[in-house]
JSON list of C-alpha atoms and ligand atoms in Angstrom, two decimals:
[
{"chain": "A", "resi": 206, "resn": "MET", "atom": "CA", "xyz": [1.32, 7.40, 40.47]},
{"chain": "A", "resi": 207, "resn": "LYS", "atom": "CA", "xyz": [0.33, 4.14, 39.37]},
{"chain": "A", "resi": 208, "resn": "LEU", "atom": "CA", "xyz": [-1.23, 1.10, 41.68]},
{"chain": "A", "resi": 209, "resn": "LEU", "atom": "CA", "xyz": [-0.44, -2.30, 40.37]},
{"chain": "A", "resi": 210, "resn": "ILE", "atom": "CA", "xyz": [-3.53, -4.24, 41.39]},
{"chain": "A", "resi": 211, "resn": "ASN", "atom": "CA", "xyz": [-5.62, -7.53, 40.44]},
{"chain": "A", "resi": 212, "resn": "THR", "atom": "CA", "xyz": [-9.34, -7.49, 40.47]},
{"chain": "A", "resi": 213, "resn": "THR", "atom": "CA", "xyz": [-9.98, -9.54, 43.57]},
{"chain": "A", "resi": 214, "resn": "SER", "atom": "CA", "xyz": [-7.51, -8.78, 45.94]},
{"chain": "A", "resi": 215, "resn": "PRO", "atom": "CA", "xyz": [-8.80, -7.25, 49.47]},
{"chain": "A", "resi": 216, "resn": "TYR", "atom": "CA", "xyz": [-5.38, -5.83, 49.91]},
{"chain": "A", "resi": 217, "resn": "ALA", "atom": "CA", "xyz": [-5.21, -4.22, 46.35]},
{"chain": "A", "resi": 218, "resn": "ARG", "atom": "CA", "xyz": [-8.63, -3.03, 47.21]},
{"chain": "A", "resi": 219, "resn": "THR", "atom": "CA", "xyz": [-7.81, -1.49, 50.34]},
{"chain": "A", "resi": 220, "resn": "ALA", "atom": "CA", "xyz": [-4.85, 0.20, 49.23]},
{"chain": "A", "resi": 221, "resn": "ARG", "atom": "CA", "xyz": [-7.29, 1.79, 46.38]},
{"chain": "A", "resi": 222, "resn": "ILE", "atom": "CA", "xyz": [-9.86, 2.98, 48.40]},
{"chain": "A", "resi": 223, "resn": "CYS", "atom": "CA", "xyz": [-7.42, 4.58, 50.90]},
{"chain": "A", "resi": 224, "resn": "LEU", "atom": "CA", "xyz": [-5.94, 6.42, 47.88]},
{"chain": "A", "resi": 225, "resn": "LEU", "atom": "CA", "xyz": [-9.30, 7.07, 46.33]},
{"chain": "A", "resi": 226, "resn": "GLU", "atom": "CA", "xyz": [-10.76, 8.60, 49.62]},
{"chain": "A", "resi": 227, "resn": "LYS", "atom": "CA", "xyz": [-7.60, 10.58, 50.19]},
{"chain": "A", "resi": 228, "resn": "GLY", "atom": "CA", "xyz": [-8.37, 12.37, 46.94]},
{"chain": "A", "resi": 229, "resn": "PHE", "atom": "CA", "xyz": [-5.14, 11.19, 45.14]},
{"chain": "A", "resi": 230, "resn": "ASP", "atom": "CA", "xyz": [-5.03, 10.89, 41.22]},
{"chain": "A", "resi": 231, "resn": "PHE", "atom": "CA", "xyz": [-3.62, 7.64, 40.17]},
{"chain": "A", "resi": 232, "resn": "ASP", "atom": "CA", "xyz": [-3.50, 5.20, 37.37]},
{"chain": "A", "resi": 233, "resn": "VAL", "atom": "CA", "xyz": [-4.32, 1.76, 37.58]},
{"chain": "A", "resi": 234, "resn": "GLN", "atom": "CA", "xyz": [-2.31, -1.20, 36.19]},
{"chain": "A", "resi": 235, "resn": "ILE", "atom": "CA", "xyz": [-4.03, -4.79, 36.68]},
{"chain": "A", "resi": 236, "resn": "VAL", "atom": "CA", "xyz": [-1.55, -7.54, 36.55]},
{"chain": "A", "resi": 237, "resn": "ASN", "atom": "CA", "xyz": [-1.58, -11.21, 37.63]},
{"chain": "A", "resi": 238, "resn": "PRO", "atom": "CA", "xyz": [0.48, -11.71, 40.81]},
{"chain": "A", "resi": 239, "resn": "TRP", "atom": "CA", "xyz": [0.78, -15.56, 40.15]},
{"chain": "A", "resi": 240, "resn": "ALA", "atom": "CA", "xyz": [2.23, -15.20, 37.01]},
{"chain": "A", "resi": 241, "resn": "ASP", "atom": "CA", "xyz": [5.19, -13.50, 37.89]},
{"chain": "A", "resi": 242, "resn": "ASP", "atom": "CA", "xyz": [3.99, -10.28, 36.03]},
{"chain": "A", "resi": 243, "resn": "PRO", "atom": "CA", "xyz": [7.64, -8.24, 35.12]},
{"chain": "A", "resi": 244, "resn": "ASP", "atom": "CA", "xyz": [6.52, -4.96, 36.10]},
{"chain": "A", "resi": 245, "resn": "LEU", "atom": "CA", "xyz": [5.35, -6.36, 39.58]},
{"chain": "A", "resi": 246, "resn": "LEU", "atom": "CA", "xyz": [8.39, -8.08, 40.14]},
{"chain": "A", "resi": 247, "resn": "LYS", "atom": "CA", "xyz": [10.41, -4.98, 39.62]},
{"chain": "A", "resi": 248, "resn": "ALA", "atom": "CA", "xyz": [8.23, -3.01, 42.13]},
{"chain": "A", "resi": 249, "resn": "ASN", "atom": "CA", "xyz": [7.72, -5.68, 44.76]},
{"chain": "A", "resi": 250, "resn": "THR", "atom": "CA", "xyz": [10.28, -8.35, 45.05]},
{"chain": "A", "resi": 251, "resn": "ALA", "atom": "CA", "xyz": [7.29, -10.44, 46.90]},
{"chain": "A", "resi": 252, "resn": "ALA", "atom": "CA", "xyz": [5.39, -10.62, 43.61]},
{"chain": "A", "resi": 253, "resn": "ARG", "atom": "CA", "xyz": [2.24, -9.42, 45.37]},
{"chain": "A", "resi": 254, "resn": "VAL", "atom": "CA", "xyz": [-0.34, -6.98, 44.89]},
{"chain": "A", "resi": 255, "resn": "PRO", "atom": "CA", "xyz": [-0.42, -4.11, 45.83]},
{"chain": "A", "resi": 256, "resn": "ALA", "atom": "CA", "xyz": [2.42, -1.98, 44.61]},
{"chain": "A", "resi": 257, "resn": "LEU", "atom": "CA", "xyz": [2.41, 1.81, 44.32]},
{"chain": "A", "resi": 258, "resn": "LEU", "atom": "CA", "xyz": [4.44, 3.11, 41.72]},
{"chain": "A", "resi": 259, "resn": "LEU", "atom": "CA", "xyz": [5.37, 6.93, 42.79]},
{"chain": "A", "resi": 260, "resn": "ASP", "atom": "CA", "xyz": [6.25, 9.53, 40.20]},
{"chain": "A", "resi": 261, "resn": "ASP", "atom": "CA", "xyz": [9.81, 9.33, 41.42]},
{"chain": "A", "resi": 262, "resn": "GLY", "atom": "CA", "xyz": [10.36, 5.56, 40.52]},
{"chain": "A", "resi": 263, "resn": "ARG", "atom": "CA", "xyz": [10.21, 4.30, 44.01]},
{"chain": "A", "resi": 264, "resn": "ALA", "atom": "CA", "xyz": [7.68, 1.63, 45.09]},
{"chain": "A", "resi": 265, "resn": "LEU", "atom": "CA", "xyz": [5.47, 1.21, 48.13]},
{"chain": "A", "resi": 266, "resn": "THR", "atom": "CA", "xyz": [4.09, -2.19, 48.86]},
{"chain": "A", "resi": 267, "resn": "GLU", "atom": "CA", "xyz": [1.95, -3.36, 51.76]},
{"chain": "A", "resi": 268, "resn": "CYS", "atom": "CA", "xyz": [-1.57, -2.29, 51.59]},
{"chain": "A", "resi": 269, "resn": "LEU", "atom": "CA", "xyz": [-1.56, -0.70, 55.13]},
{"chain": "A", "resi": 270, "resn": "LEU", "atom": "CA", "xyz": [1.64, 1.08, 54.64]},
{"chain": "A", "resi": 271, "resn": "ILE", "atom": "CA", "xyz": [0.44, 2.47, 51.51]},
{"chain": "A", "resi": 272, "resn": "GLY", "atom": "CA", "xyz": [-2.70, 3.67, 53.51]},
{"chain": "A", "resi": 273, "resn": "PHE", "atom": "CA", "xyz": [-0.20, 5.03, 56.16]},
{"chain": "A", "resi": 274, "resn": "TRP", "atom": "CA", "xyz": [1.87, 6.83, 53.64]},
{"chain": "A", "resi": 275, "resn": "ALA", "atom": "CA", "xyz": [-1.13, 8.14, 51.93]},
{"chain": "A", "resi": 276, "resn": "GLU", "atom": "CA", "xyz": [-2.50, 9.46, 55.28]},
{"chain": "A", "resi": 277, "resn": "ALA", "atom": "CA", "xyz": [0.80, 11.15, 56.22]},
{"chain": "A", "resi": 278, "resn": "GLU", "atom": "CA", "xyz": [1.37, 12.62, 52.76]},
{"chain": "A", "resi": 279, "resn": "ARG", "atom": "CA", "xyz": [-2.21, 13.98, 52.48]},
{"chain": "A", "resi": 280, "resn": "PRO", "atom": "CA", "xyz": [-3.63, 14.18, 56.20]},
{"chain": "A", "resi": 281, "resn": "GLU", "atom": "CA", "xyz": [-7.08, 15.90, 55.13]},
{"chain": "A", "resi": 282, "resn": "PRO", "atom": "CA", "xyz": [-9.19, 14.16, 54.95]},
{"chain": "A", "resi": 283, "resn": "SER", "atom": "CA", "xyz": [-8.12, 11.89, 57.48]},
{"chain": "A", "resi": 284, "resn": "LEU", "atom": "CA", "xyz": [-8.66, 8.10, 57.56]},
{"chain": "A", "resi": 285, "resn": "LEU", "atom": "CA", "xyz": [-8.06, 8.20, 61.27]},
{"chain": "A", "resi": 286, "resn": "GLN", "atom": "CA", "xyz": [-9.73, 11.19, 62.65]},
{"chain": "A", "resi": 287, "resn": "GLY", "atom": "CA", "xyz": [-11.63, 10.82, 65.82]},
{"chain": "A", "resi": 288, "resn": "ASP", "atom": "CA", "xyz": [-10.76, 7.85, 68.12]},
{"chain": "A", "resi": 289, "resn": "ARG", "atom": "CA", "xyz": [-7.58, 6.59, 65.99]},
{"chain": "A", "resi": 290, "resn": "ALA", "atom": "CA", "xyz": [-7.44, 3.61, 68.62]},
{"chain": "A", "resi": 291, "resn": "ALA", "atom": "CA", "xyz": [-10.87, 2.67, 67.65]},
{"chain": "A", "resi": 292, "resn": "ALA", "atom": "CA", "xyz": [-10.58, 2.85, 64.01]},
{"chain": "A", "resi": 293, "resn": "SER", "atom": "CA", "xyz": [-6.86, 1.18, 64.16]},
{"chain": "A", "resi": 294, "resn": "ALA", "atom": "CA", "xyz": [-8.46, -1.75, 66.41]},
{"chain": "A", "resi": 295, "resn": "LEU", "atom": "CA", "xyz": [-11.15, -2.10, 64.05]},
{"chain": "A", "resi": 296, "resn": "ALA", "atom": "CA", "xyz": [-9.11, -2.21, 60.99]},
{"chain": "A", "resi": 297, "resn": "GLY", "atom": "CA", "xyz": [-6.71, -4.82, 62.59]},
{"chain": "A", "resi": 298, "resn": "VAL", "atom": "CA", "xyz": [-9.75, -7.23, 63.55]},
{"chain": "A", "resi": 299, "resn": "ALA", "atom": "CA", "xyz": [-10.74, -6.77, 59.92]},
{"chain": "A", "resi": 300, "resn": "MET", "atom": "CA", "xyz": [-7.49, -7.42, 58.07]},
{"chain": "A", "resi": 301, "resn": "GLY", "atom": "CA", "xyz": [-7.44, -10.72, 60.18]},
{"chain": "A", "resi": 302, "resn": "VAL", "atom": "CA", "xyz": [-10.71, -11.57, 58.80]},
{"chain": "A", "resi": 303, "resn": "VAL", "atom": "CA", "xyz": [-8.81, -10.76, 55.25]},
{"chain": "A", "resi": 304, "resn": "GLU", "atom": "CA", "xyz": [-5.87, -12.91, 56.17]},
{"chain": "A", "resi": 305, "resn": "ALA", "atom": "CA", "xyz": [-7.86, -15.61, 57.09]},
{"chain": "A", "resi": 306, "resn": "ALA", "atom": "CA", "xyz": [-10.16, -15.66, 53.82]},
{"chain": "A", "resi": 307, "resn": "VAL", "atom": "CA", "xyz": [-6.65, -15.68, 51.71]},
{"chain": "A", "resi": 308, "resn": "HIS", "atom": "CA", "xyz": [-5.06, -18.18, 53.77]},
{"chain": "A", "resi": 309, "resn": "THR", "atom": "CA", "xyz": [-7.97, -20.44, 53.17]},
{"chain": "A", "resi": 310, "resn": "LEU", "atom": "CA", "xyz": [-7.69, -20.10, 49.62]},
{"chain": "A", "resi": 311, "resn": "VAL", "atom": "CA", "xyz": [-3.59, -20.46, 49.32]},
{"chain": "A", "resi": 312, "resn": "GLY", "atom": "CA", "xyz": [-4.58, -23.83, 51.28]},
{"chain": "A", "resi": 313, "resn": "ARG", "atom": "CA", "xyz": [-6.96, -24.74, 49.04]},
{"chain": "A", "resi": 314, "resn": "VAL", "atom": "CA", "xyz": [-4.39, -24.35, 46.16]},
{"chain": "A", "resi": 315, "resn": "ILE", "atom": "CA", "xyz": [-1.63, -26.06, 48.06]},
{"chain": "A", "resi": 316, "resn": "THR", "atom": "CA", "xyz": [-3.28, -28.85, 48.75]},
{"chain": "A", "resi": 317, "resn": "SER", "atom": "CA", "xyz": [-5.79, -29.58, 45.57]},
{"chain": "A", "resi": 318, "resn": "GLY", "atom": "CA", "xyz": [-4.42, -26.92, 43.20]},
{"chain": "A", "resi": 319, "resn": "VAL", "atom": "CA", "xyz": [-8.29, -26.12, 42.78]},
{"chain": "A", "resi": 320, "resn": "LEU", "atom": "CA", "xyz": [-9.26, -22.58, 44.28]},
{"chain": "A", "resi": 321, "resn": "THR", "atom": "CA", "xyz": [-13.03, -23.90, 45.11]},
{"chain": "A", "resi": 322, "resn": "GLU", "atom": "CA", "xyz": [-12.18, -27.41, 46.15]},
{"chain": "A", "resi": 323, "resn": "PRO", "atom": "CA", "xyz": [-13.14, -27.05, 49.80]},
{"chain": "A", "resi": 324, "resn": "ALA", "atom": "CA", "xyz": [-11.53, -30.18, 51.29]},
{"chain": "A", "resi": 325, "resn": "PHE", "atom": "CA", "xyz": [-8.43, -28.22, 53.18]},
{"chain": "A", "resi": 326, "resn": "ASP", "atom": "CA", "xyz": [-11.42, -25.84, 54.95]},
{"chain": "A", "resi": 327, "resn": "SER", "atom": "CA", "xyz": [-12.19, -29.09, 57.38]},
{"chain": "A", "resi": 328, "resn": "GLU", "atom": "CA", "xyz": [-8.52, -29.83, 57.78]},
{"chain": "A", "resi": 329, "resn": "PRO", "atom": "CA", "xyz": [-6.75, -28.41, 61.53]},
{"chain": "A", "resi": 330, "resn": "VAL", "atom": "CA", "xyz": [-5.83, -25.20, 59.97]},
{"chain": "A", "resi": 331, "resn": "GLY", "atom": "CA", "xyz": [-8.49, -24.51, 57.67]},
{"chain": "A", "resi": 332, "resn": "GLN", "atom": "CA", "xyz": [-10.70, -24.74, 60.73]},
{"chain": "A", "resi": 333, "resn": "ARG", "atom": "CA", "xyz": [-8.57, -22.32, 62.43]},
{"chain": "A", "resi": 334, "resn": "ARG", "atom": "CA", "xyz": [-8.92, -20.17, 59.59]},
{"chain": "A", "resi": 335, "resn": "ARG", "atom": "CA", "xyz": [-12.65, -20.80, 59.57]},
{"chain": "A", "resi": 336, "resn": "ARG", "atom": "CA", "xyz": [-12.89, -19.82, 63.40]},
{"chain": "A", "resi": 337, "resn": "SER", "atom": "CA", "xyz": [-11.00, -16.43, 62.34]},
{"chain": "A", "resi": 338, "resn": "MET", "atom": "CA", "xyz": [-13.29, -15.33, 59.83]},
{"chain": "A", "resi": 339, "resn": "ILE", "atom": "CA", "xyz": [-16.20, -16.03, 61.97]},
{"chain": "A", "resi": 340, "resn": "THR", "atom": "CA", "xyz": [-15.17, -14.54, 65.28]},
{"chain": "A", "resi": 341, "resn": "GLY", "atom": "CA", "xyz": [-13.22, -11.78, 63.50]},
{"chain": "A", "resi": 342, "resn": "LEU", "atom": "CA", "xyz": [-16.75, -10.81, 61.97]},
{"chain": "A", "resi": 343, "resn": "GLU", "atom": "CA", "xyz": [-18.85, -10.97, 65.06]},
{"chain": "A", "resi": 344, "resn": "ARG", "atom": "CA", "xyz": [-16.01, -8.85, 66.88]},
{"chain": "A", "resi": 345, "resn": "MET", "atom": "CA", "xyz": [-16.17, -6.35, 63.88]},
{"chain": "A", "resi": 346, "resn": "ASN", "atom": "CA", "xyz": [-19.93, -6.02, 64.33]},
{"chain": "A", "resi": 347, "resn": "GLU", "atom": "CA", "xyz": [-19.40, -5.55, 67.77]},
{"chain": "A", "resi": 348, "resn": "MET", "atom": "CA", "xyz": [-17.10, -2.90, 67.51]},
{"chain": "A", "resi": 349, "resn": "LEU", "atom": "CA", "xyz": [-19.24, -0.91, 65.01]},
{"chain": "A", "resi": 350, "resn": "ASP", "atom": "CA", "xyz": [-21.84, -0.63, 68.07]},
{"chain": "A", "resi": 351, "resn": "GLU", "atom": "CA", "xyz": [-19.56, 2.25, 69.34]},
{"chain": "A", "resi": 352, "resn": "MET", "atom": "CA", "xyz": [-18.54, 3.82, 65.88]},
{"chain": "A", "resi": 353, "resn": "ALA", "atom": "CA", "xyz": [-20.36, 6.16, 63.84]},
{"chain": "A", "resi": 354, "resn": "SER", "atom": "CA", "xyz": [-20.62, 4.87, 60.16]},
{"chain": "A", "resi": 355, "resn": "GLU", "atom": "CA", "xyz": [-19.60, 8.58, 58.84]},
{"chain": "A", "resi": 356, "resn": "PRO", "atom": "CA", "xyz": [-17.22, 9.96, 58.34]},
{"chain": "A", "resi": 357, "resn": "ILE", "atom": "CA", "xyz": [-15.38, 7.15, 56.78]},
{"chain": "A", "resi": 358, "resn": "ASN", "atom": "CA", "xyz": [-12.09, 5.58, 58.41]},
{"chain": "A", "resi": 359, "resn": "LEU", "atom": "CA", "xyz": [-9.46, 2.83, 58.03]},
{"chain": "A", "resi": 360, "resn": "GLY", "atom": "CA", "xyz": [-11.53, 0.58, 60.40]},
{"chain": "A", "resi": 361, "resn": "LEU", "atom": "CA", "xyz": [-14.61, 1.05, 58.34]},
{"chain": "A", "resi": 362, "resn": "ILE", "atom": "CA", "xyz": [-12.80, 0.56, 54.83]},
{"chain": "A", "resi": 363, "resn": "VAL", "atom": "CA", "xyz": [-11.17, -2.62, 55.71]},
{"chain": "A", "resi": 364, "resn": "SER", "atom": "CA", "xyz": [-14.45, -3.99, 57.37]},
{"chain": "A", "resi": 365, "resn": "ILE", "atom": "CA", "xyz": [-15.96, -3.37, 54.28]},
{"chain": "A", "resi": 366, "resn": "VAL", "atom": "CA", "xyz": [-13.37, -4.81, 52.20]},
{"chain": "A", "resi": 367, "resn": "ALA", "atom": "CA", "xyz": [-13.38, -7.96, 54.65]},
{"chain": "A", "resi": 368, "resn": "LEU", "atom": "CA", "xyz": [-17.03, -8.79, 54.37]},
{"chain": "A", "resi": 369, "resn": "ASP", "atom": "CA", "xyz": [-17.35, -8.29, 50.39]},
{"chain": "A", "resi": 370, "resn": "TYR", "atom": "CA", "xyz": [-14.51, -10.55, 50.11]},
{"chain": "A", "resi": 371, "resn": "VAL", "atom": "CA", "xyz": [-15.68, -12.95, 52.43]},
{"chain": "A", "resi": 372, "resn": "HIS", "atom": "CA", "xyz": [-18.87, -13.02, 50.58]},
{"chain": "A", "resi": 373, "resn": "PHE", "atom": "CA", "xyz": [-16.88, -13.02, 47.25]},
{"chain": "A", "resi": 374, "resn": "ARG", "atom": "CA", "xyz": [-14.98, -15.90, 47.93]},
{"chain": "A", "resi": 375, "resn": "PHE", "atom": "CA", "xyz": [-17.71, -17.84, 50.20]},
{"chain": "A", "resi": 376, "resn": "PRO", "atom": "CA", "xyz": [-20.82, -17.12, 48.21]},
{"chain": "A", "resi": 377, "resn": "GLN", "atom": "CA", "xyz": [-23.92, -18.74, 50.15]},
{"chain": "A", "resi": 378, "resn": "ALA", "atom": "CA", "xyz": [-21.41, -20.08, 52.95]},
{"chain": "A", "resi": 379, "resn": "ASP", "atom": "CA", "xyz": [-23.96, -21.08, 55.82]},
{"chain": "A", "resi": 380, "resn": "TRP", "atom": "CA", "xyz": [-21.16, -20.17, 58.48]},
{"chain": "A", "resi": 381, "resn": "ILE", "atom": "CA", "xyz": [-21.23, -16.62, 58.03]},
{"chain": "A", "resi": 382, "resn": "PRO", "atom": "CA", "xyz": [-22.72, -15.30, 60.92]},
{"chain": "A", "resi": 383, "resn": "ALA", "atom": "CA", "xyz": [-25.31, -12.55, 61.32]},
{"chain": "A", "resi": 384, "resn": "VAL", "atom": "CA", "xyz": [-23.51, -9.09, 61.29]},
{"chain": "A", "resi": 385, "resn": "PRO", "atom": "CA", "xyz": [-26.23, -6.63, 60.79]},
{"chain": "A", "resi": 386, "resn": "ARG", "atom": "CA", "xyz": [-24.31, -3.34, 61.84]},
{"chain": "A", "resi": 387, "resn": "LEU", "atom": "CA", "xyz": [-21.73, -4.71, 59.25]},
{"chain": "A", "resi": 388, "resn": "ASP", "atom": "CA", "xyz": [-24.39, -5.40, 56.62]},
{"chain": "A", "resi": 389, "resn": "ALA", "atom": "CA", "xyz": [-25.74, -1.94, 57.42]},
{"chain": "A", "resi": 390, "resn": "LEU", "atom": "CA", "xyz": [-22.37, -0.43, 57.11]},
{"chain": "A", "resi": 391, "resn": "ARG", "atom": "CA", "xyz": [-21.60, -2.06, 53.72]},
{"chain": "A", "resi": 392, "resn": "THR", "atom": "CA", "xyz": [-24.89, -1.01, 52.36]},
{"chain": "A", "resi": 393, "resn": "THR", "atom": "CA", "xyz": [-24.39, 2.90, 53.42]},
{"chain": "A", "resi": 394, "resn": "TYR", "atom": "CA", "xyz": [-21.17, 2.90, 51.28]},
{"chain": "A", "resi": 395, "resn": "SER", "atom": "CA", "xyz": [-22.06, 0.44, 48.30]},
{"chain": "A", "resi": 396, "resn": "ALA", "atom": "CA", "xyz": [-22.81, 3.18, 45.99]},
{"chain": "A", "resi": 397, "resn": "ARG", "atom": "CA", "xyz": [-19.77, 5.17, 46.78]},
{"chain": "A", "resi": 398, "resn": "ALA", "atom": "CA", "xyz": [-17.45, 5.59, 43.97]},
{"chain": "A", "resi": 399, "resn": "SER", "atom": "CA", "xyz": [-14.11, 4.32, 45.81]},
{"chain": "A", "resi": 400, "resn": "PHE", "atom": "CA", "xyz": [-16.23, 1.32, 46.87]},
{"chain": "A", "resi": 401, "resn": "ALA", "atom": "CA", "xyz": [-18.44, 0.60, 43.85]},
{"chain": "A", "resi": 402, "resn": "ASP", "atom": "CA", "xyz": [-15.60, 0.63, 41.17]},
{"chain": "A", "resi": 403, "resn": "THR", "atom": "CA", "xyz": [-13.39, -1.54, 43.46]},
{"chain": "A", "resi": 404, "resn": "THR", "atom": "CA", "xyz": [-15.83, -4.01, 44.10]},
{"chain": "A", "resi": 405, "resn": "PRO", "atom": "CA", "xyz": [-14.18, -7.54, 43.90]},
{"chain": "A", "resi": 406, "resn": "ARG", "atom": "CA", "xyz": [-14.75, -9.38, 40.30]},
{"chain": "A", "resi": 407, "resn": "ASP", "atom": "CA", "xyz": [-13.18, -12.39, 38.47]},
{"chain": "B", "resi": 5, "resn": "GSH", "atom": "N1", "xyz": [0.60, -8.08, 53.17]},
{"chain": "B", "resi": 5, "resn": "GSH", "atom": "C1", "xyz": [0.71, -7.88, 52.07]},
{"chain": "B", "resi": 5, "resn": "GSH", "atom": "C2", "xyz": [-0.48, -9.26, 51.22]},
{"chain": "B", "resi": 5, "resn": "GSH", "atom": "C3", "xyz": [-0.37, -9.18, 49.72]},
{"chain": "B", "resi": 5, "resn": "GSH", "atom": "C4", "xyz": [-0.85, -10.32, 49.12]},
{"chain": "B", "resi": 5, "resn": "GSH", "atom": "O1", "xyz": [-1.02, -11.52, 49.43]},
{"chain": "B", "resi": 5, "resn": "GSH", "atom": "N2", "xyz": [-1.75, -10.07, 47.72]},
{"chain": "B", "resi": 5, "resn": "GSH", "atom": "C5", "xyz": [-1.74, -11.26, 47.24]},
{"chain": "B", "resi": 5, "resn": "GSH", "atom": "C6", "xyz": [-2.99, -11.15, 46.21]},
{"chain": "B", "resi": 5, "resn": "GSH", "atom": "S1", "xyz": [-4.82, -11.16, 47.37]},
{"chain": "B", "resi": 5, "resn": "GSH", "atom": "C7", "xyz": [-1.09, -11.47, 46.31]},
{"chain": "B", "resi": 5, "resn": "GSH", "atom": "O2", "xyz": [-0.46, -10.78, 45.14]},
{"chain": "B", "resi": 5, "resn": "GSH", "atom": "N3", "xyz": [-0.28, -12.94, 45.90]},
{"chain": "B", "resi": 5, "resn": "GSH", "atom": "C8", "xyz": [0.57, -13.40, 45.33]},
{"chain": "B", "resi": 5, "resn": "GSH", "atom": "C9", "xyz": [1.44, -14.66, 45.97]},
{"chain": "B", "resi": 5, "resn": "GSH", "atom": "O3", "xyz": [1.46, -14.57, 47.08]},
{"chain": "B", "resi": 5, "resn": "GSH", "atom": "O4", "xyz": [2.26, -14.82, 45.02]},
{"chain": "B", "resi": 5, "resn": "GSH", "atom": "C10", "xyz": [-0.45, -6.21, 51.95]},
{"chain": "B", "resi": 5, "resn": "GSH", "atom": "O5", "xyz": [-0.75, -6.09, 52.98]},
{"chain": "B", "resi": 5, "resn": "GSH", "atom": "O6", "xyz": [-0.25, -5.85, 50.90]}
]
């Protein structure tokens, strides 16, 4: 199997961590989704990472679908063990933070052409995305009060991916809320290979 990724995408990272945690053996190919890489276009008509090329030539796309395929294909260790609803609910809130962060960057590029130009963030849509990041992070922190940090599950994975991505894309942002439980979770897993080897980088 081969997973097409780039080094920044929180979606690609989510799929990659799920596959690693499930113990799959797979190659990684780094592609630029914004440059119409032919391998990526062939695997995903939407030209987005991640895309997982199966050994039989079929391609899976959408990070959570890749995660659910992996869960069904190899049930143990489960990423939904214990309270499945709690893990799924947490993953949903965390994915909302991921989406809001990515949309903010895409909004910046659409309006100014520059990823780091923050003018879009003050626009009404940018403010909505900012609010989604703040309230999502706060909600995740609350939800962690009721969930043990081990064993790892899908909700915990996407939560760490979301927090890392917000810090990566908005360094030193003064609007990031205090999320001590989330920070502690991130620290717990920071040295684990599936997280350490996939930390976002330019
Ligand atoms: N819903 C998709 C989103 C994937 C996605 O948007 N990936 C971004 C990278 S962060 C991408 O490849 N963007 C290229 C583009 O939109 O053209 C998923 O969950 O996998």
